Structures are given as C-alpha cells and as structure tokens.
Short mmCIF file of C-alpha atoms in Angstrom, two decimals:
data_model
loop_
_atom_site.label_atom_id
_atom_site.label_comp_id
_atom_site.label_asym_id
_atom_site.label_seq_id
_atom_site.Cartn_x
_atom_site.Cartn_y
_atom_site.Cartn_z
CA UNK V 1 37.62 -87.68 30.49
CA UNK V 2 34.99 -85.47 29.88
CA UNK V 3 35.18 -81.70 29.40
CA UNK V 4 33.42 -81.06 32.79
CA UNK V 5 36.43 -82.84 34.65
CA UNK V 6 38.96 -80.17 32.96
CA UNK V 7 39.96 -77.08 34.52
CA UNK V 8 37.66 -74.13 33.18
CA UNK V 9 40.43 -72.77 30.89
CA UNK V 10 41.38 -76.01 29.59
CA UNK V 11 37.57 -77.16 28.99
CA UNK V 12 37.01 -73.74 27.15
CA UNK V 13 39.75 -74.46 24.83
CA UNK V 14 38.85 -78.21 24.12
CA UNK V 15 35.09 -76.89 23.46
CA UNK V 16 36.24 -74.31 20.86
CA UNK V 17 38.95 -76.63 19.56
CA UNK V 18 36.70 -77.12 16.51
CA UNK V 19 37.65 -78.70 13.31
CA UNK V 20 36.57 -76.82 10.00
CA UNK V 21 36.54 -78.13 6.27
CA UNK V 22 35.30 -75.56 3.88
CA UNK V 23 33.54 -73.63 6.49
CA UNK V 24 31.57 -76.45 8.00
CA UNK V 25 32.48 -77.02 11.59
CA UNK V 26 32.81 -80.51 13.51
CA UNK V 27 33.42 -80.89 17.07
CA UNK V 28 34.46 -84.51 16.11
CA UNK V 29 37.80 -84.93 14.51
CA UNK V 30 37.21 -88.71 13.79
CA UNK V 31 35.65 -89.47 10.19
CA UNK V 32 34.24 -92.91 10.15
CA UNK V 33 33.92 -95.20 6.88
CA UNK V 34 31.00 -97.81 6.38
CA UNK V 35 32.86 -100.13 4.63
CA UNK V 36 33.28 -103.58 6.06
CA UNK V 37 30.78 -103.49 8.42
CA UNK V 38 29.13 -106.73 9.32
CA UNK V 39 25.28 -105.04 10.05
CA UNK V 40 23.37 -102.03 10.48
CA UNK V 41 23.03 -102.85 14.06
CA UNK V 42 26.72 -102.75 14.59
CA UNK V 43 26.98 -99.90 11.97
CA UNK V 44 24.75 -97.76 14.59
CA UNK V 45 26.64 -98.91 17.62
CA UNK V 46 29.83 -98.03 16.06
CA UNK V 47 28.89 -94.51 14.40
CA UNK V 48 27.38 -93.47 18.14
CA UNK V 49 30.25 -94.66 20.08
CA UNK V 50 32.76 -92.97 17.76
CA UNK V 51 30.87 -89.45 18.14
CA UNK V 52 31.71 -89.11 14.36
CA UNK V 53 29.95 -86.43 12.52
CA UNK V 54 31.08 -87.15 9.15
CA UNK V 55 30.68 -90.58 7.62
CA UNK V 56 31.78 -92.03 3.99
CA UNK V 57 29.28 -94.00 1.84
CA UNK V 58 29.79 -95.35 -1.67
CA UNK V 59 27.85 -95.93 -4.98
CA UNK V 60 27.43 -99.19 -6.53
CA UNK V 61 25.09 -100.95 -9.16
CA UNK V 62 21.68 -101.20 -7.45
CA UNK V 63 21.51 -105.16 -7.25
CA UNK V 64 25.10 -105.00 -5.31
CA UNK V 65 24.12 -101.94 -3.14
CA UNK V 66 23.23 -102.27 0.70
CA UNK V 67 19.73 -102.29 1.74
CA UNK V 68 18.22 -98.94 1.82
CA UNK V 69 17.89 -98.82 5.43
CA UNK V 70 21.53 -98.02 5.79
CA UNK V 71 21.17 -94.44 4.93
CA UNK V 72 18.13 -94.70 7.38
CA UNK V 73 20.70 -95.40 10.15
CA UNK V 74 23.01 -93.00 9.33
CA UNK V 75 20.26 -90.43 9.01
CA UNK V 76 19.10 -91.14 12.34
CA UNK V 77 22.59 -90.79 14.01
CA UNK V 78 22.81 -87.35 12.73
CA UNK V 79 26.05 -87.58 10.71
CA UNK V 80 26.70 -85.89 7.34
CA UNK V 81 27.45 -88.05 4.47
CA UNK V 82 30.76 -88.19 2.40
CA UNK V 83 30.30 -90.07 -0.82
CA UNK V 84 33.84 -91.49 -2.07
CA UNK V 85 34.93 -92.50 -5.56
CA UNK V 86 36.17 -95.72 -4.58
CA UNK V 87 36.95 -98.27 -7.26
CA UNK V 88 37.77 -95.49 -9.77
CA UNK V 89 41.12 -95.86 -11.86
CA UNK V 90 40.77 -92.90 -13.82
CA UNK V 91 40.09 -89.11 -13.66
CA UNK V 92 37.18 -89.52 -15.96
CA UNK V 93 35.73 -92.28 -13.90
CA UNK V 94 36.20 -90.49 -10.73
CA UNK V 95 34.59 -87.31 -12.01
CA UNK V 96 31.62 -89.22 -13.04
CA UNK V 97 31.30 -91.03 -10.09
CA UNK V 98 31.46 -87.87 -7.97
CA UNK V 99 28.60 -86.30 -10.20
CA UNK V 100 26.54 -89.27 -9.82
CA UNK V 101 26.96 -89.21 -6.07
CA UNK V 102 26.07 -85.65 -5.82
CA UNK V 103 22.65 -86.56 -7.61
CA UNK V 104 22.11 -89.57 -5.57
CA UNK V 105 23.17 -88.16 -2.27
CA UNK V 106 22.51 -84.37 -2.62
CA UNK V 107 25.70 -83.33 -1.57
CA UNK V 108 28.52 -81.71 -3.70
CA UNK V 109 31.32 -83.02 -0.91
CA UNK V 110 33.39 -86.08 -2.23
CA UNK V 111 36.00 -87.86 -0.75
CA UNK V 112 38.26 -88.36 -3.98
CA UNK V 113 39.91 -91.80 -4.61
CA UNK V 114 41.57 -92.48 -7.91
CA UNK V 115 43.72 -96.04 -7.85
CA UNK V 116 46.50 -96.84 -9.74
CA UNK V 117 47.47 -100.62 -8.53
CA UNK V 118 44.61 -103.18 -7.57
CA UNK V 119 47.34 -105.19 -5.19
CA UNK V 120 48.12 -101.67 -2.80
CA UNK V 121 45.18 -99.78 -3.78
CA UNK V 122 47.57 -96.97 -3.76
CA UNK V 123 46.47 -93.47 -5.22
CA UNK V 124 47.39 -92.81 -8.95
CA UNK V 125 48.99 -89.29 -8.52
CA UNK V 126 48.36 -88.08 -12.00
CA UNK V 127 44.90 -89.03 -12.45
CA UNK V 128 44.27 -88.02 -8.68
CA UNK V 129 45.16 -84.27 -9.62
CA UNK V 130 43.49 -84.24 -12.84
CA UNK V 131 39.93 -85.14 -11.28
CA UNK V 132 40.64 -83.13 -8.07
CA UNK V 133 41.07 -79.99 -10.74
CA UNK V 134 38.01 -80.66 -12.75
CA UNK V 135 36.04 -81.45 -9.60
CA UNK V 136 37.02 -78.13 -8.17
CA UNK V 137 36.14 -76.39 -11.27
CA UNK V 138 32.77 -77.95 -11.00
CA UNK V 139 32.08 -76.63 -7.63
CA UNK V 140 32.64 -79.90 -5.55
CA UNK V 141 34.09 -79.45 -2.23
CA UNK V 142 37.28 -82.29 -2.35
CA UNK V 143 38.52 -84.37 0.18
CA UNK V 144 41.49 -85.91 -1.75
CA UNK V 145 42.70 -89.43 -0.67
CA UNK V 146 46.59 -89.22 -1.66
CA UNK V 147 50.00 -90.85 -0.90
CA UNK V 148 52.03 -89.22 2.12
CA UNK V 149 53.94 -87.35 -0.60
CA UNK V 150 54.20 -83.80 0.67
CA UNK V 151 54.64 -82.25 -2.74
CA UNK V 152 51.38 -83.69 -3.95
CA UNK V 153 49.94 -83.07 -0.80
CA UNK V 154 50.85 -79.23 -1.63
CA UNK V 155 49.80 -79.43 -5.33
CA UNK V 156 46.19 -80.93 -4.19
CA UNK V 157 45.89 -78.01 -1.78
CA UNK V 158 46.81 -75.72 -4.28
CA UNK V 159 44.36 -76.93 -6.84
CA UNK V 160 41.96 -76.05 -4.58
CA UNK V 161 41.05 -79.40 -2.36
CA UNK V 162 39.43 -78.77 0.95
CA UNK V 163 41.35 -80.93 2.60
CA UNK V 164 44.23 -83.26 1.78
CA UNK V 165 43.90 -87.06 3.03
CA UNK V 166 47.21 -88.76 3.03
CA UNK V 167 47.38 -92.26 3.88
CA UNK V 168 49.45 -93.99 6.72
CA UNK V 169 49.70 -97.17 4.83
CA UNK V 170 47.62 -99.15 1.97
CA UNK V 171 43.85 -99.36 2.61
CA UNK V 172 42.86 -102.13 5.11
CA UNK V 173 46.22 -103.16 5.95
CA UNK V 174 46.33 -102.04 9.44
CA UNK V 175 49.95 -101.30 9.36
CA UNK V 176 49.46 -97.90 10.84
CA UNK V 177 51.71 -94.90 9.86
CA UNK V 178 54.66 -95.90 7.93
CA UNK V 179 56.19 -92.66 7.25
CA UNK V 180 55.43 -90.33 10.29
CA UNK V 181 58.19 -87.77 8.94
CA UNK V 182 56.30 -87.43 5.49
CA UNK V 183 52.75 -87.19 7.54
CA UNK V 184 54.46 -84.24 9.30
CA UNK V 185 56.12 -82.53 6.38
CA UNK V 186 52.85 -82.82 4.50
CA UNK V 187 50.75 -81.25 7.30
CA UNK V 188 53.59 -78.25 7.37
CA UNK V 189 53.36 -77.68 3.95
CA UNK V 190 49.41 -77.15 3.25
CA UNK V 191 46.77 -74.60 5.03
CA UNK V 192 44.11 -76.72 4.48
CA UNK V 193 43.17 -79.58 7.01
CA UNK V 194 45.12 -82.74 6.96
CA UNK V 195 43.24 -86.20 7.57
CA UNK V 196 45.06 -89.19 8.11
CA UNK V 197 43.42 -91.69 5.93
CA UNK V 198 43.96 -95.52 5.37
CA UNK V 199 46.15 -97.86 7.54
CA UNK V 200 45.17 -97.16 10.59
CA UNK V 201 45.07 -100.53 12.93
CA UNK V 202 44.61 -99.83 16.26
CA UNK V 203 44.19 -96.68 18.52
CA UNK V 204 47.91 -96.05 19.12
CA UNK V 205 48.19 -95.39 15.21
CA UNK V 206 45.13 -92.71 15.44
CA UNK V 207 46.96 -90.94 18.32
CA UNK V 208 49.74 -90.57 16.30
CA UNK V 209 48.15 -89.32 13.72
CA UNK V 210 47.09 -86.49 15.96
CA UNK V 211 50.39 -85.94 17.37
CA UNK V 212 52.13 -85.51 14.09
CA UNK V 213 49.86 -82.77 13.73
CA UNK V 214 46.95 -83.83 11.33
CA UNK V 215 43.63 -82.42 11.89
CA UNK V 216 41.50 -85.40 12.00
CA UNK V 217 41.44 -89.24 11.31
CA UNK V 218 39.53 -91.21 8.54
CA UNK V 219 39.30 -95.02 9.37
CA UNK V 220 36.76 -97.90 8.41
CA UNK V 221 38.36 -101.39 8.60
CA UNK V 222 40.17 -100.71 11.77
CA UNK V 223 36.57 -100.35 13.45
CA UNK V 224 34.22 -102.55 11.03
CA UNK V 225 36.73 -105.48 11.08
CA UNK V 226 37.56 -105.32 14.64
CA UNK V 227 35.91 -108.19 16.84
CA UNK V 228 34.11 -105.51 18.86
CA UNK V 229 33.67 -102.51 16.41
CA UNK V 230 31.56 -100.55 19.01
CA UNK V 231 34.47 -100.72 21.80
CA UNK V 232 37.06 -99.96 19.06
CA UNK V 233 35.14 -97.04 17.94
CA UNK V 234 35.18 -95.65 21.32
CA UNK V 235 38.98 -96.64 21.66
CA UNK V 236 39.52 -94.59 18.39
CA UNK V 237 37.46 -91.51 19.64
CA UNK V 238 39.66 -91.22 22.72
CA UNK V 239 42.65 -92.09 20.98
CA UNK V 240 42.02 -89.02 18.20
CA UNK V 241 41.14 -86.86 21.50
CA UNK V 242 44.17 -87.99 23.23
CA UNK V 243 46.54 -87.23 20.46
CA UNK V 244 44.86 -83.82 19.65
CA UNK V 245 45.29 -82.93 23.34
CA UNK V 246 48.89 -84.15 23.27
CA UNK V 247 49.83 -82.11 20.18
CA UNK V 248 48.41 -78.64 21.92
CA UNK V 249 49.87 -79.56 25.11
CA UNK V 250 53.46 -79.90 23.40
CA UNK V 251 55.47 -83.08 24.10
CA UNK V 252 59.12 -82.89 25.43
CA UNK V 253 62.03 -83.18 23.36
CA UNK V 254 63.68 -86.46 22.83
CA UNK V 255 66.97 -86.99 24.74
CA UNK V 256 69.75 -89.16 24.41
CA UNK V 257 70.17 -89.42 27.74
CA UNK V 258 68.50 -89.27 31.06
CA UNK V 259 67.39 -86.28 32.65
CA UNK V 260 66.37 -86.62 36.23
CA UNK V 261 62.93 -85.45 37.19
CA UNK V 262 63.83 -85.32 40.98
CA UNK V 263 66.07 -82.77 41.79
CA UNK V 264 69.86 -83.48 43.01
CA UNK V 265 70.04 -80.63 45.24
CA UNK V 266 69.85 -81.54 49.04
CA UNK V 267 70.80 -84.91 48.04
CA UNK V 268 72.08 -86.61 51.48
CA UNK V 269 75.56 -88.22 51.63
CA UNK V 270 74.64 -91.59 52.88
CA UNK C 1 14.10 -102.07 -28.09
CA UNK C 2 17.39 -103.61 -26.45
CA UNK C 3 19.65 -101.65 -24.06
CA UNK C 4 22.51 -102.37 -21.71
CA UNK C 5 21.63 -102.11 -18.17
CA UNK C 6 24.57 -102.27 -15.46
CA UNK C 7 26.29 -104.39 -17.62
CA UNK C 8 23.29 -107.03 -18.85
CA UNK C 9 21.39 -106.70 -22.32
CA UNK C 10 17.74 -105.76 -21.32
CA UNK C 11 14.66 -105.47 -23.36
CA UNK C 12 12.54 -102.42 -22.57
CA UNK C 13 9.18 -100.87 -24.23
CA UNK C 14 10.02 -98.68 -27.58
CA UNK C 15 8.92 -95.34 -25.43
CA UNK C 16 10.67 -96.20 -22.34
CA UNK C 17 12.22 -93.39 -20.29
CA UNK C 18 15.01 -93.17 -17.43
CA UNK C 19 12.08 -92.52 -15.26
CA UNK C 20 10.29 -96.06 -16.18
CA UNK C 21 13.71 -97.70 -16.05
CA UNK C 22 14.49 -96.77 -12.19
CA UNK C 23 10.81 -97.38 -11.47
CA UNK C 24 11.77 -101.03 -12.36
CA UNK C 25 14.87 -101.32 -11.11
CA UNK C 26 15.37 -99.52 -7.99
CA UNK C 27 13.52 -101.36 -5.58
CA UNK C 28 13.40 -99.70 -2.30
CA UNK C 29 15.98 -97.23 -2.84
CA UNK C 30 15.00 -93.62 -3.37
CA UNK C 31 18.52 -92.24 -3.49
CA UNK C 32 19.44 -93.52 -6.83
CA UNK C 33 21.52 -92.07 -9.58
CA UNK C 34 21.76 -92.72 -13.12
CA UNK C 35 24.36 -92.37 -16.19
CA UNK C 36 23.29 -92.70 -19.55
CA UNK C 37 26.22 -93.36 -22.36
CA UNK C 38 28.79 -91.92 -19.81
CA UNK C 39 26.91 -88.72 -18.67
CA UNK C 40 24.85 -88.18 -15.34
CA UNK C 41 20.95 -87.80 -16.04
CA UNK C 42 19.84 -85.38 -13.37
CA UNK C 43 16.81 -86.58 -11.50
CA UNK C 44 14.57 -83.80 -12.99
CA UNK C 45 15.32 -84.96 -16.30
CA UNK C 46 14.39 -88.60 -15.89
CA UNK C 47 10.73 -88.48 -17.37
CA UNK C 48 11.56 -86.58 -20.34
CA UNK C 49 14.81 -88.61 -21.25
CA UNK C 50 13.71 -91.33 -23.67
CA UNK C 51 16.05 -94.20 -24.32
CA UNK C 52 17.43 -95.26 -27.73
CA UNK C 53 18.51 -98.96 -28.65
CA UNK C 54 22.02 -99.69 -28.05
CA UNK C 55 21.84 -97.19 -24.92
CA UNK C 56 24.15 -98.13 -21.91
CA UNK C 57 22.98 -97.34 -18.48
CA UNK C 58 24.36 -97.58 -14.92
CA UNK C 59 21.51 -97.38 -12.42
CA UNK C 60 23.33 -96.81 -8.78
CA UNK C 61 22.37 -96.76 -5.13
CA UNK C 62 24.25 -95.98 -1.73
CA UNK C 63 26.11 -98.95 -0.39
CA UNK C 64 28.75 -98.80 2.38
CA UNK C 65 32.18 -97.98 1.76
CA UNK C 66 35.23 -96.55 3.19
#
C-alpha cells in the first residue's frame, strides 16, 4: 500500500511519522548493513528496494577491503554512511577504529560494536560502556550495538548515546527476537531511539521489532545472504512499515477465551 | 628503513612520509585512514609526518560490513 491509498488523515500521519537520530530526520525506519553482499549489482538493487537511508560500512586493511566502487554505488543511492567498529574487542580498539572511520568517511556517526566472545559475537558490556563514554566525550554520534539488557540500554542512553541498538539474537544467526519482553522493557526505559540490531531472519522478525516499540530495524545478513536479496529487501521494508503501523494503530488485548465478533443480539432460535 | 605496514615488514626510503606510504599502498581508494603507532594521523598531516625505523602503521580502506 502506498501513502496515496490511505485516507488523507492517515496519509498525513504516515508522511510525518519521521524517525530522528541526533537531529537528523529519516523517513525510512530500515537501516541496512552491507556485510555479506555477494556483488555490487546486488547491493544496489537491495539498497534501492529496501528504501533505506542509512547504510553501515566497515574499515579493513587496504589489501582486504572491497573495491573502491562500493562507495560509488552507495553515493549514487543517496544514502548516509554509518561506519561500524566491527571486530573490535576492547574500548581502546573501538575508539581508535571510530576515529579512523571519522577520517576515512568524513562522518562522526558510528555504530559502536565491542565484541566479547568470538563464538556468539555478543557485546562486552564493560568495554562497550567505556568506549561509548569516550566517544561521546569526543563529539561522536554513537549508535551503540548492545545486548537486550534494559539496564545496560539505559546506561548507554545516560552516557549520551544517540541511539541504543539491542540485539534480537546473535549476529547472523537469523534466530529472530529471543526475548521480546526485554526489548519492550528496554524501549520503555530510554528516551533515545531504539534500533533492533542483529538476529533478524525474516520479515516477521522485523515486524515484531516494530510492534514491540522499536523505532527502527538494522539488518544485513537477512537480506544480503537471502536467496533473492532484492526481494527480501522489499519484504523487510514492508514488514517494518507494517509493524510500525500496527504499533501506532494499537493491537487488541490478548484474551484467554474467545470474544465473538458477531453479535449474539437477535440470534434466531432455530 | 624498516617499518611494519598492515602487519608486514616493509622497506621504505629514509625520508618517507605517511603521504608517500598512502600513495604507494592505497590503490584506487581515496577514502583511506592511517594509524601510526596506535594513533590516528589526520589526512592534513600526512605530507608532514615523517616515518621512523620500527614504526607500526595500519593503512585502512572502506569495505562492506554489517
């Protein structure tokens, strides 16, 4: 459904339902990672189908980095770049990587990742908070990839992070949102945007994130490693939009027993 | 002189600067970042930053990432 299919009042609401991080306004609530993308043609098709306006990238040694044309593709798509600190294991490494990314990409926005375990790639809470505090003090706009711990989420927000990005499940696992209750609690506990990051496997996971109250969804593997990345990117776009609309619309309460939708009044005796 | 670039022993001219190293190593990349002994070298300082024997450098470029 496009905006033009909506009643005028709803269309206005959808058009103004913008997503703001650190004063920057986005109309798309889907952030796309480029990791795992098979080739540049697929990347461009997926970015365009997703409607994303914010795309993550990384830094590696020049010998191991992608062709320079990846950034040409992203520039052509008109998206904003969000460098990450993927692979960093300590606050020191993450802070240095963020500063290098600021040089390379010319942006002070960073997706802060500090990994504490090589098998699960789960965040190291102690190093993460330390790095967040250092980067905020150095005028970075920090979007912090974190566990689904509502207390840690609040500590990150209190430290000045521009967004808190809890995982649904481990990076690349496709296991979806393992603890929806924690995601909803984390959302309740902070005033900054909450972006569900990591673990999304398919469209229903993205919709659930939005229904739980998340402001946006960040995913990479679910699209880049899908059989048809372009089609999955469109599926994710529609799932995020659908989940957001459902959240705004207000779901019905869950009931133990049925409640008839057809009135019993005037029921004939047959 | 010998320095370490991206984990490998590398021979450079005695008067080499960071700008010389980047020109030799970065290929088609124009968005490159350099760390020298664990600190960022801003692009504006590359021509004036002379290297010393035993320096450790990382020359980094954009790549795909989640």
